[in-house]
GROMACS .gro file of C-alpha atoms in nm:
model
  343
    1UNK     CA    1  20.250 -11.104  11.513
    2UNK     CA    2  20.405 -11.453  11.501
    3UNK     CA    3  20.745 -11.305  11.589
    4UNK     CA    4  20.596 -11.139  11.896
    5UNK     CA    5  20.415 -11.456  12.004
    6UNK     CA    6  20.737 -11.655  11.979
    7UNK     CA    7  20.911 -11.385  12.183
    8UNK     CA    8  20.644 -11.407  12.451
    9UNK     CA    9  20.677 -11.787  12.457
   10UNK     CA   10  21.055 -11.758  12.500
   11UNK     CA   11  21.010 -11.514  12.788
   12UNK     CA   12  20.774 -11.760  12.960
   13UNK     CA   13  21.034 -12.036  12.912
   14UNK     CA   14  21.309 -11.814  13.057
   15UNK     CA   15  21.092 -11.727  13.357
   16UNK     CA   16  21.017 -12.097  13.410
   17UNK     CA   17  21.390 -12.176  13.401
   18UNK     CA   18  21.460 -11.902  13.656
   19UNK     CA   19  21.186 -12.046  13.879
   20UNK     CA   20  21.319 -12.400  13.845
   21UNK     CA   21  21.674 -12.313  13.941
   22UNK     CA   22  21.559 -12.095  14.230
   23UNK     CA   23  21.262 -12.301  14.351
   24UNK     CA   24  21.405 -12.341  14.703
   25UNK     CA   25  21.395 -11.963  14.749
   26UNK     CA   26  21.015 -11.947  14.727
   27UNK     CA   27  20.996 -11.987  15.106
   28UNK     CA   28  21.109 -11.623  15.130
   29UNK     CA   29  20.758 -11.518  15.025
   30UNK     CA   30  20.644 -11.580  15.386
   31UNK     CA   31  20.781 -11.239  15.491
   32UNK     CA   32  20.635 -11.066  15.186
   33UNK     CA   33  20.446 -10.738  15.238
   34UNK     CA   34  20.270 -10.484  15.019
   35UNK     CA   35  20.523 -10.275  14.822
   36UNK     CA   36  20.813 -10.427  15.015
   37UNK     CA   37  21.156 -10.460  14.852
   38UNK     CA   38  21.068 -10.806  14.716
   39UNK     CA   39  20.732 -10.684  14.590
   40UNK     CA   40  20.892 -10.395  14.403
   41UNK     CA   41  21.146 -10.641  14.257
   42UNK     CA   42  20.853 -10.839  14.116
   43UNK     CA   43  20.707 -10.516  13.977
   44UNK     CA   44  21.039 -10.431  13.811
   45UNK     CA   45  21.045 -10.781  13.664
   46UNK     CA   46  20.698 -10.737  13.513
   47UNK     CA   47  20.787 -10.387  13.391
   48UNK     CA   48  21.093 -10.530  13.216
   49UNK     CA   49  20.890 -10.804  13.045
   50UNK     CA   50  20.630 -10.549  12.927
   51UNK     CA   51  20.895 -10.316  12.786
   52UNK     CA   52  21.084 -10.594  12.605
   53UNK     CA   53  20.765 -10.735  12.451
   54UNK     CA   54  20.656 -10.385  12.347
   55UNK     CA   55  20.987 -10.312  12.174
   56UNK     CA   56  20.995 -10.649  11.997
   57UNK     CA   57  20.639 -10.594  11.874
   58UNK     CA   58  20.720 -10.240  11.763
   59UNK     CA   59  21.022 -10.355  11.562
   60UNK     CA   60  20.798 -10.608  11.385
   61UNK     CA   61  20.528 -10.349  11.307
   62UNK     CA   62  20.280 -10.493  11.561
   63UNK     CA   63  20.202 -10.152  11.706
   64UNK     CA   64  19.896 -10.251  11.910
   65UNK     CA   65  20.128 -10.373  12.189
   66UNK     CA   66  20.332 -10.051  12.210
   67UNK     CA   67  20.129  -9.920  12.512
   68UNK     CA   68  20.262 -10.216  12.713
   69UNK     CA   69  20.602 -10.048  12.714
   70UNK     CA   70  20.449  -9.730  12.854
   71UNK     CA   71  20.284  -9.928  13.133
   72UNK     CA   72  20.621 -10.087  13.211
   73UNK     CA   73  20.789  -9.745  13.226
   74UNK     CA   74  20.508  -9.616  13.451
   75UNK     CA   75  20.572  -9.910  13.686
   76UNK     CA   76  20.944  -9.826  13.698
   77UNK     CA   77  20.875  -9.459  13.770
   78UNK     CA   78  20.607  -9.536  14.028
   79UNK     CA   79  20.841  -9.779  14.204
   80UNK     CA   80  21.121  -9.521  14.195
   81UNK     CA   81  20.900  -9.254  14.351
   82UNK     CA   82  20.783  -9.492  14.622
   83UNK     CA   83  21.133  -9.620  14.700
   84UNK     CA   84  21.282  -9.271  14.704
   85UNK     CA   85  21.026  -9.143  14.953
   86UNK     CA   86  21.068  -9.451  15.174
   87UNK     CA   87  21.443  -9.389  15.173
   88UNK     CA   88  21.384  -9.023  15.260
   89UNK     CA   89  21.171  -9.121  15.560
   90UNK     CA   90  21.459  -9.333  15.692
   91UNK     CA   91  21.767  -9.128  15.601
   92UNK     CA   92  21.653  -8.785  15.485
   93UNK     CA   93  21.854  -8.631  15.201
   94UNK     CA   94  22.197  -8.755  15.314
   95UNK     CA   95  22.414  -8.848  15.013
   96UNK     CA   96  22.100  -8.814  14.800
   97UNK     CA   97  22.265  -8.761  14.461
   98UNK     CA   98  22.588  -8.946  14.527
   99UNK     CA   99  22.427  -9.285  14.584
  100UNK     CA  100  22.168  -9.258  14.310
  101UNK     CA  101  22.396  -9.110  14.046
  102UNK     CA  102  22.653  -9.385  14.088
  103UNK     CA  103  22.402  -9.670  14.092
  104UNK     CA  104  22.248  -9.548  13.766
  105UNK     CA  105  22.548  -9.400  13.590
  106UNK     CA  106  22.800  -9.681  13.642
  107UNK     CA  107  22.591  -9.939  13.447
  108UNK     CA  108  22.504  -9.668  13.196
  109UNK     CA  109  22.870  -9.574  13.137
  110UNK     CA  110  22.960  -9.940  13.090
  111UNK     CA  111  22.684  -9.968  12.831
  112UNK     CA  112  22.800  -9.646  12.659
  113UNK     CA  113  23.153  -9.788  12.622
  114UNK     CA  114  23.008 -10.113  12.486
  115UNK     CA  115  22.790  -9.916  12.243
  116UNK     CA  116  23.082  -9.717  12.103
  117UNK     CA  117  23.301 -10.028  12.077
  118UNK     CA  118  23.034 -10.173  11.848
  119UNK     CA  119  23.000  -9.844  11.658
  120UNK     CA  120  23.367  -9.752  11.657
  121UNK     CA  121  23.366  -9.639  11.292
  122UNK     CA  122  23.128  -9.350  11.374
  123UNK     CA  123  23.279  -9.244  11.708
  124UNK     CA  124  23.418  -8.898  11.778
  125UNK     CA  125  23.541  -8.736  12.097
  126UNK     CA  126  23.235  -8.509  12.111
  127UNK     CA  127  22.990  -8.794  12.057
  128UNK     CA  128  23.158  -9.014  12.316
  129UNK     CA  129  23.184  -8.745  12.585
  130UNK     CA  130  22.834  -8.622  12.503
  131UNK     CA  131  22.701  -8.973  12.559
  132UNK     CA  132  22.876  -8.999  12.895
  133UNK     CA  133  22.716  -8.677  13.023
  134UNK     CA  134  22.369  -8.755  12.879
  135UNK     CA  135  22.379  -8.496  12.601
  136UNK     CA  136  22.403  -8.703  12.284
  137UNK     CA  137  22.104  -8.930  12.243
  138UNK     CA  138  22.158  -9.306  12.255
  139UNK     CA  139  21.870  -9.559  12.227
  140UNK     CA  140  21.863  -9.624  12.602
  141UNK     CA  141  21.927  -9.268  12.727
  142UNK     CA  142  21.589  -9.097  12.745
  143UNK     CA  143  21.470  -9.278  13.060
  144UNK     CA  144  21.789  -9.191  13.248
  145UNK     CA  145  21.755  -8.823  13.157
  146UNK     CA  146  21.391  -8.831  13.265
  147UNK     CA  147  21.444  -9.007  13.598
  148UNK     CA  148  21.718  -8.758  13.685
  149UNK     CA  149  21.472  -8.473  13.626
  150UNK     CA  150  21.235  -8.636  13.874
  151UNK     CA  151  21.517  -8.694  14.122
  152UNK     CA  152  21.587  -8.320  14.109
  153UNK     CA  153  21.218  -8.231  14.145
  154UNK     CA  154  21.188  -8.469  14.441
  155UNK     CA  155  21.499  -8.323  14.605
  156UNK     CA  156  21.361  -7.970  14.573
  157UNK     CA  157  21.021  -8.076  14.708
  158UNK     CA  158  21.184  -8.213  15.023
  159UNK     CA  159  21.453  -7.948  15.060
  160UNK     CA  160  21.229  -7.645  15.013
  161UNK     CA  161  20.876  -7.755  15.101
  162UNK     CA  162  20.833  -8.108  15.244
  163UNK     CA  163  20.496  -8.225  15.379
  164UNK     CA  164  20.175  -8.152  15.188
  165UNK     CA  165  20.332  -7.849  15.018
  166UNK     CA  166  20.605  -8.073  14.878
  167UNK     CA  167  20.341  -8.313  14.743
  168UNK     CA  168  20.156  -8.021  14.582
  169UNK     CA  169  20.486  -7.910  14.427
  170UNK     CA  170  20.529  -8.257  14.271
  171UNK     CA  171  20.178  -8.247  14.125
  172UNK     CA  172  20.229  -7.897  13.982
  173UNK     CA  173  20.559  -8.001  13.825
  174UNK     CA  174  20.382  -8.301  13.674
  175UNK     CA  175  20.124  -8.070  13.512
  176UNK     CA  176  20.399  -7.842  13.384
  177UNK     CA  177  20.580  -8.139  13.226
  178UNK     CA  178  20.255  -8.250  13.058
  179UNK     CA  179  20.230  -7.914  12.882
  180UNK     CA  180  20.602  -7.879  12.804
  181UNK     CA  181  20.644  -8.235  12.671
  182UNK     CA  182  20.285  -8.298  12.562
  183UNK     CA  183  20.382  -8.472  12.238
  184UNK     CA  184  20.653  -8.700  12.384
  185UNK     CA  185  20.689  -8.998  12.617
  186UNK     CA  186  20.801  -8.755  12.888
  187UNK     CA  187  20.458  -8.588  12.885
  188UNK     CA  188  20.253  -8.906  12.910
  189UNK     CA  189  20.457  -9.024  13.213
  190UNK     CA  190  20.432  -8.698  13.405
  191UNK     CA  191  20.241  -8.832  13.707
  192UNK     CA  192  20.379  -9.187  13.738
  193UNK     CA  193  20.666  -9.092  13.969
  194UNK     CA  194  20.443  -8.868  14.183
  195UNK     CA  195  20.188  -9.147  14.236
  196UNK     CA  196  20.466  -9.362  14.381
  197UNK     CA  197  20.558  -9.082  14.622
  198UNK     CA  198  20.192  -9.046  14.723
  199UNK     CA  199  20.165  -9.418  14.801
  200UNK     CA  200  20.461  -9.382  15.036
  201UNK     CA  201  20.364  -9.044  15.180
  202UNK     CA  202  20.005  -9.127  15.273
  203UNK     CA  203  19.993  -9.446  15.477
  204UNK     CA  204  19.610  -9.460  15.469
  205UNK     CA  205  19.620  -9.490  15.090
  206UNK     CA  206  19.873  -9.772  15.107
  207UNK     CA  207  19.677  -9.945  15.386
  208UNK     CA  208  19.359  -9.930  15.179
  209UNK     CA  209  19.532 -10.095  14.884
  210UNK     CA  210  19.696 -10.363  15.098
  211UNK     CA  211  19.371 -10.452  15.279
  212UNK     CA  212  19.130 -10.426  14.984
  213UNK     CA  213  19.350 -10.599  14.729
  214UNK     CA  214  19.085 -10.776  14.520
  215UNK     CA  215  18.835 -10.489  14.516
  216UNK     CA  216  19.098 -10.228  14.433
  217UNK     CA  217  19.241 -10.455  14.162
  218UNK     CA  218  18.904 -10.459  13.987
  219UNK     CA  219  18.856 -10.082  14.033
  220UNK     CA  220  19.192  -9.990  13.879
  221UNK     CA  221  19.155 -10.250  13.604
  222UNK     CA  222  18.820 -10.094  13.514
  223UNK     CA  223  18.974  -9.744  13.517
  224UNK     CA  224  19.258  -9.867  13.299
  225UNK     CA  225  19.013 -10.017  13.049
  226UNK     CA  226  18.808  -9.694  13.041
  227UNK     CA  227  19.111  -9.472  12.977
  228UNK     CA  228  19.248  -9.724  12.725
  229UNK     CA  229  18.915  -9.707  12.540
  230UNK     CA  230  18.931  -9.326  12.537
  231UNK     CA  231  19.288  -9.336  12.410
  232UNK     CA  232  19.214  -9.574  12.121
  233UNK     CA  233  18.891  -9.390  12.036
  234UNK     CA  234  19.082  -9.062  11.998
  235UNK     CA  235  19.340  -9.233  11.777
  236UNK     CA  236  19.073  -9.395  11.559
  237UNK     CA  237  18.895  -9.061  11.520
  238UNK     CA  238  19.223  -8.892  11.426
  239UNK     CA  239  19.223  -8.665  11.731
  240UNK     CA  240  19.583  -8.747  11.826
  241UNK     CA  241  19.711  -8.429  11.662
  242UNK     CA  242  19.957  -8.180  11.808
  243UNK     CA  243  19.665  -7.957  11.914
  244UNK     CA  244  19.515  -8.235  12.126
  245UNK     CA  245  19.831  -8.396  12.253
  246UNK     CA  246  19.803  -8.251  12.603
  247UNK     CA  247  19.464  -8.427  12.633
  248UNK     CA  248  19.619  -8.745  12.494
  249UNK     CA  249  19.905  -8.717  12.742
  250UNK     CA  250  19.669  -8.684  13.039
  251UNK     CA  251  19.455  -8.976  12.919
  252UNK     CA  252  19.766  -9.188  12.864
  253UNK     CA  253  19.916  -9.112  13.201
  254UNK     CA  254  19.584  -9.192  13.374
  255UNK     CA  255  19.560  -9.515  13.173
  256UNK     CA  256  19.916  -9.622  13.256
  257UNK     CA  257  19.899  -9.524  13.622
  258UNK     CA  258  19.566  -9.708  13.666
  259UNK     CA  259  19.699 -10.023  13.502
  260UNK     CA  260  20.024  -9.994  13.698
  261UNK     CA  261  19.834  -9.990  14.028
  262UNK     CA  262  19.627 -10.284  13.902
  263UNK     CA  263  19.951 -10.475  13.840
  264UNK     CA  264  20.071 -10.383  14.191
  265UNK     CA  265  19.752 -10.525  14.338
  266UNK     CA  266  19.746 -10.829  14.109
  267UNK     CA  267  20.105 -10.925  14.191
  268UNK     CA  268  20.037 -10.889  14.561
  269UNK     CA  269  19.736 -11.121  14.536
  270UNK     CA  270  19.928 -11.387  14.338
  271UNK     CA  271  20.275 -11.341  14.485
  272UNK     CA  272  20.316 -11.714  14.551
  273UNK     CA  273  20.299 -11.787  14.178
  274UNK     CA  274  20.511 -11.495  14.059
  275UNK     CA  275  20.772 -11.464  14.329
  276UNK     CA  276  21.089 -11.646  14.223
  277UNK     CA  277  21.124 -11.579  13.850
  278UNK     CA  278  21.012 -11.217  13.848
  279UNK     CA  279  21.221 -11.125  14.152
  280UNK     CA  280  21.525 -11.258  13.964
  281UNK     CA  281  21.436 -11.057  13.652
  282UNK     CA  282  21.369 -10.752  13.869
  283UNK     CA  283  21.718 -10.766  14.016
  284UNK     CA  284  21.863 -10.725  13.665
  285UNK     CA  285  21.585 -10.501  13.530
  286UNK     CA  286  21.793 -10.186  13.476
  287UNK     CA  287  22.070 -10.377  13.298
  288UNK     CA  288  21.814 -10.558  13.080
  289UNK     CA  289  21.662 -10.222  12.989
  290UNK     CA  290  22.003 -10.079  12.894
  291UNK     CA  291  22.114 -10.377  12.688
  292UNK     CA  292  21.802 -10.494  12.506
  293UNK     CA  293  21.743 -10.166  12.320
  294UNK     CA  294  22.082 -10.205  12.153
  295UNK     CA  295  22.078 -10.581  12.096
  296UNK     CA  296  21.726 -10.576  11.952
  297UNK     CA  297  21.850 -10.356  11.666
  298UNK     CA  298  22.150 -10.580  11.602
  299UNK     CA  299  21.939 -10.899  11.582
  300UNK     CA  300  21.660 -10.747  11.374
  301UNK     CA  301  21.584 -10.946  11.056
  302UNK     CA  302  21.298 -11.085  10.851
  303UNK     CA  303  21.178 -11.439  10.925
  304UNK     CA  304  21.499 -11.547  11.096
  305UNK     CA  305  21.342 -11.659  11.418
  306UNK     CA  306  21.659 -11.819  11.553
  307UNK     CA  307  21.788 -11.464  11.609
  308UNK     CA  308  21.525 -11.426  11.882
  309UNK     CA  309  21.706 -11.694  12.080
  310UNK     CA  310  22.035 -11.514  12.012
  311UNK     CA  311  21.873 -11.189  12.129
  312UNK     CA  312  21.763 -11.331  12.464
  313UNK     CA  313  22.090 -11.515  12.527
  314UNK     CA  314  22.299 -11.203  12.455
  315UNK     CA  315  22.071 -10.975  12.660
  316UNK     CA  316  22.080 -11.209  12.962
  317UNK     CA  317  22.458 -11.253  12.942
  318UNK     CA  318  22.520 -10.881  12.891
  319UNK     CA  319  22.282 -10.783  13.172
  320UNK     CA  320  22.443 -11.018  13.423
  321UNK     CA  321  22.790 -10.901  13.312
  322UNK     CA  322  22.702 -10.531  13.347
  323UNK     CA  323  22.545 -10.596  13.688
  324UNK     CA  324  22.850 -10.778  13.823
  325UNK     CA  325  23.098 -10.528  13.679
  326UNK     CA  326  22.893 -10.234  13.810
  327UNK     CA  327  22.886 -10.385  14.158
  328UNK     CA  328  23.266 -10.427  14.152
  329UNK     CA  329  23.322 -10.067  14.041
  330UNK     CA  330  23.068  -9.935  14.296
  331UNK     CA  331  23.236 -10.122  14.582
  332UNK     CA  332  23.580 -10.003  14.472
  333UNK     CA  333  23.467  -9.640  14.464
  334UNK     CA  334  23.303  -9.658  14.805
  335UNK     CA  335  23.602  -9.844  14.950
  336UNK     CA  336  23.832  -9.566  14.831
  337UNK     CA  337  23.593  -9.305  14.966
  338UNK     CA  338  23.580  -9.467  15.311
  339UNK     CA  339  23.961  -9.502  15.322
  340UNK     CA  340  24.013  -9.136  15.229
  341UNK     CA  341  23.764  -9.016  15.490
  342UNK     CA  342  23.920  -9.219  15.772
  343UNK     CA  343  24.284  -9.141  15.693
   0.00000   0.00000   0.00000
């Protein structure tokens, strides 16, 4: 528990430092709107903090905080669904996979190379190539596999159905994933992405949340507490068996979606206090996710608290490095593509 508390304190210090060095940028909050790009950057920042804290707590045996990671993942998925549908409304399905594959896979491939450099003694051609194409499991791979599944489902919903039928298709696929992956993280996150799409698809729903921010915050916080209580009650009573896992998955996804929407509303209400630091973290959220799962294992030890500082320094440096290198590679690839198409 002490290890986790120190970690949380260090995160607060890092966020304060980010805010201090970027304090002049807080004026940008004047053009802030509900679920705008800057708002979703804040949400990604909070999601990142929740996931990192959850993993640190889990590695120290403080399992009560593990659900925080699930809430963070739900926020990422919800934001992805919302952003994807907003992009579809502007540009349709043009270059749908090309843009998204590169923006996710370039940082991932950089991290895969870094991973195998550190684990060179166990590398083989099959393991390396399998990692590149998302076959062999690495610590940070499951989310990328999962988000690609939802990208494909979303693409099919727009290509084949669109409109209300496309939304129904997303909901049905979510139910199917609950039953197929009922005893895994994939099952308990089966509706997070779809809720993001719904917030984008139905303007009245978004308008209600943006107008009734305080009331809706309390409503979704209450729902989150109720579903959290049900979840912990089932665990205490020993009902979290394989026979009941589909029920557990549905309760967990309702809990995480409710608390995710509460966080959306909470951050919108208090944007002036959260803006600078969490936007900065949000910009590097994907790289932090990729790097921290590997570095946390490398810096794991008993009662050597100084390694926590090492952990955060390495994760920040690695995340910024991956982000900059990915941007360079992405620009080079698109520059070559534009040259080849015009020549």
